[in-house]
Structure formats: structure tokens, C-alpha cells
PDB file of C-alpha atoms in Angstrom:
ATOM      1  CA  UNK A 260      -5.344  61.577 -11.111  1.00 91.00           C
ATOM      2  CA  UNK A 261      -1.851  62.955 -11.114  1.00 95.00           C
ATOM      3  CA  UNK A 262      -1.483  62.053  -7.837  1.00 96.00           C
ATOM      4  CA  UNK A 263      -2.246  58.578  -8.597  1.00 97.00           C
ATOM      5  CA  UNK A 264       0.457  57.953 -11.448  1.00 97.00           C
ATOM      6  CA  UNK A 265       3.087  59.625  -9.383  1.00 98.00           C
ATOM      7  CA  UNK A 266       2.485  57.141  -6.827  1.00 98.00           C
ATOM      8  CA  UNK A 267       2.627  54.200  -8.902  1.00 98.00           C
ATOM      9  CA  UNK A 268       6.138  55.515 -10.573  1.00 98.00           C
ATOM     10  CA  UNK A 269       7.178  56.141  -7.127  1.00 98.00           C
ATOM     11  CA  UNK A 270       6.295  52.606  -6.380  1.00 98.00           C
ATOM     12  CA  UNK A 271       7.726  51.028  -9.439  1.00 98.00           C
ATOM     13  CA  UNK A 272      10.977  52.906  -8.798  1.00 97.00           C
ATOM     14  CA  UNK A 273      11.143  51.532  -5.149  1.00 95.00           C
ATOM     15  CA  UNK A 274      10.089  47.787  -6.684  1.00 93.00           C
ATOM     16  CA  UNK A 275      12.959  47.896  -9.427  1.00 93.00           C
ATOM     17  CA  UNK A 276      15.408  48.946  -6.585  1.00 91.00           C
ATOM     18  CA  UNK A 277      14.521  46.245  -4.477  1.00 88.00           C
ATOM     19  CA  UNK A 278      15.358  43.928  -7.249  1.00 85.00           C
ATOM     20  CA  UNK A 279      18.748  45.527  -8.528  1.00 84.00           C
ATOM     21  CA  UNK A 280      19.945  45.028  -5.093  1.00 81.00           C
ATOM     22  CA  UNK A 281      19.570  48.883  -3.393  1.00 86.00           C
ATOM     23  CA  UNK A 282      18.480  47.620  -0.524  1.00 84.00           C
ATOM     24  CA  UNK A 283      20.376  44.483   0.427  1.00 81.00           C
ATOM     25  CA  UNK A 284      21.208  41.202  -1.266  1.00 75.00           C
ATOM     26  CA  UNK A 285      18.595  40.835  -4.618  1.00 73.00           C
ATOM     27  CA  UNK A 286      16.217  38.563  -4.009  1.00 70.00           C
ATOM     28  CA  UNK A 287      17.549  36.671  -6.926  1.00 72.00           C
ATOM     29  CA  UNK A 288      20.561  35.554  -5.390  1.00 71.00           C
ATOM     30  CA  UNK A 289      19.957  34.987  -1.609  1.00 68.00           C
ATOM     31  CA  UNK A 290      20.748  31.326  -0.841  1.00 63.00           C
ATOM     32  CA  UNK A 291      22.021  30.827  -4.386  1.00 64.00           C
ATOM     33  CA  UNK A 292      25.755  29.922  -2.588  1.00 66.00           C
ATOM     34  CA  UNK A 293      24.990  27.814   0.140  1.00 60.00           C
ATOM     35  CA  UNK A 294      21.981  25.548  -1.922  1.00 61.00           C
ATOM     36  CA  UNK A 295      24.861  24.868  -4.303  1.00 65.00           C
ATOM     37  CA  UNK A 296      27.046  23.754  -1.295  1.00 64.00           C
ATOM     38  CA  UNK A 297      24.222  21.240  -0.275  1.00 67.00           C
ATOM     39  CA  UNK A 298      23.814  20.123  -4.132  1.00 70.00           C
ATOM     40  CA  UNK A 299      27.093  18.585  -3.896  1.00 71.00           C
ATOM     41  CA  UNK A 300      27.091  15.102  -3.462  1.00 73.00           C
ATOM     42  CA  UNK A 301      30.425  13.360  -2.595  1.00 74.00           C
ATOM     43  CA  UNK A 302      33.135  16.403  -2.551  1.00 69.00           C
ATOM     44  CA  UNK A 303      35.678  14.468  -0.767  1.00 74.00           C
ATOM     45  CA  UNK A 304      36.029  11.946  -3.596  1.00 72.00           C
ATOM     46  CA  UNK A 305      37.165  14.616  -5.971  1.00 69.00           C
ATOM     47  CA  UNK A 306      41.073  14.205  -5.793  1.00 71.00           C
ATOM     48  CA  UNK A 307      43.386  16.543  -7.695  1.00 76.00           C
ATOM     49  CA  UNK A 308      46.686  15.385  -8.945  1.00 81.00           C
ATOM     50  CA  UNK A 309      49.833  16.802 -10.681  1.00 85.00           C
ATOM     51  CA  UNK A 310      49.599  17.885 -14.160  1.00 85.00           C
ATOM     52  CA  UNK A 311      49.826  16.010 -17.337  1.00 84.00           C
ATOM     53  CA  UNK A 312      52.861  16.085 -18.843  1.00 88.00           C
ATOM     54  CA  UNK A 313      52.992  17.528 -22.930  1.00 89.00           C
ATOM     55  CA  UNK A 314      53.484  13.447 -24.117  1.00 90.00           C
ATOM     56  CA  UNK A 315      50.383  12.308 -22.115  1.00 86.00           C
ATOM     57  CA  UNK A 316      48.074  14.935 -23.101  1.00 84.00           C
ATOM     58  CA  UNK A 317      48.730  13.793 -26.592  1.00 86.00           C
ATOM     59  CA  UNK A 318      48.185  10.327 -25.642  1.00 86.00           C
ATOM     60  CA  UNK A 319      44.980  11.178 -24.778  1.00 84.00           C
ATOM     61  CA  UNK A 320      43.920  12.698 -27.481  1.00 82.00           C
ATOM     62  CA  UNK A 321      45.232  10.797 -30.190  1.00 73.00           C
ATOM     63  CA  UNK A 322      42.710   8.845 -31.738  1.00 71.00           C
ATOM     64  CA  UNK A 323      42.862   5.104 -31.626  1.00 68.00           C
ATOM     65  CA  UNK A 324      45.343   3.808 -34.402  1.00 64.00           C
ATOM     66  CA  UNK A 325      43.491   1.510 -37.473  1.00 60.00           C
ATOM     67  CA  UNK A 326      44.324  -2.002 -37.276  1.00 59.00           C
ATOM     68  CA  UNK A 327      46.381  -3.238 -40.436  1.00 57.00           C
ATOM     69  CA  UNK A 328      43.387  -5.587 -41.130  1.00 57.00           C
ATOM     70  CA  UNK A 329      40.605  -3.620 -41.279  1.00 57.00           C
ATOM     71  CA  UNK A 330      38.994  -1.463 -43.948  1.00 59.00           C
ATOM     72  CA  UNK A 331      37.904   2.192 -43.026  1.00 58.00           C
ATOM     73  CA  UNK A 332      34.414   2.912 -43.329  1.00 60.00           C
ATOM     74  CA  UNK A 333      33.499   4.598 -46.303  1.00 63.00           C
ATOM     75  CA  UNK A 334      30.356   6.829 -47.141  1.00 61.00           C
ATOM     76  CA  UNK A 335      27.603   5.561 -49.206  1.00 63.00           C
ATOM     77  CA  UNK A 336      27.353   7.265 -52.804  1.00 62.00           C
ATOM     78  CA  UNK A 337      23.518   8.565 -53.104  1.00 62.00           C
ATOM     79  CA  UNK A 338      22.222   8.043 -56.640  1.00 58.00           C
TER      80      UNK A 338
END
């Protein structure tokens, strides 16, 4: 019986090593890099240019200025 439960700690031992990675690459992530390459699906349109300059980063995230004629939404009152 001892000999039994010593084998299966020996053989859970060798099982979580496998996994970490003790013996090679884990199972977990072989392929992981070159599936993602193949996931891509039109790299060469992504084009990088120079940096936005301090005045059209706030350009872009300004909001949208109210028009003079409008009226701002305002929340309904809840009786």
C-alpha cells in the first residue's frame, strides 16, 4: 500500500513538472507565438507616423463645442 501512494506522488511530482516547464517548453505555451502571427490579418496596412504634437492631442480630445442655438439636455426630475 505504501508502495502504491509513493508512486502516485512520484507521478504527480513528474506531471506538475511537466507542466511548470522542467522539461522543455510548457505545454501551455507551445505554438502560442507563431498562431498569433497567423491571426493577423493585414499587418502591412498598419502604418506608423510621427507623433502628435501637445495642440493636436488636445484637439482630439476636446469635446465638440455646443452650438449657440441649442439647449443642453437636462435630466428628468423623478417625482
Amino acid at each position: 500500500m505504501r508502495l502504491l501512494f509513493f508512486l502516485i506522488v512520484l507521478l504527480n511530482i513528474v506531471v506538475l513538472a511537466y507542466g511548470q516547464g522542467f522539461f522543455g517548453t510548457p505545454p501551455s505555451e507551445q505554438g502560442r507565438e507563431p498562431r498569433m502571427l497567423m491571426m493577423q490579418r493585414n499587418p502591412q496596412a498598419v502604418t506608423l507616423g510621427a507623433p502628435l504634437t501637445p495642440e493636436q492631442a488636445r484637439e482630439i480630445q476636446a469635446p465638440p463645442a455646443a452650438h449657440s442655438g441649442t439647449r443642453a439636455a437636462q435630466p428628468h426630475a423623478r417625482h
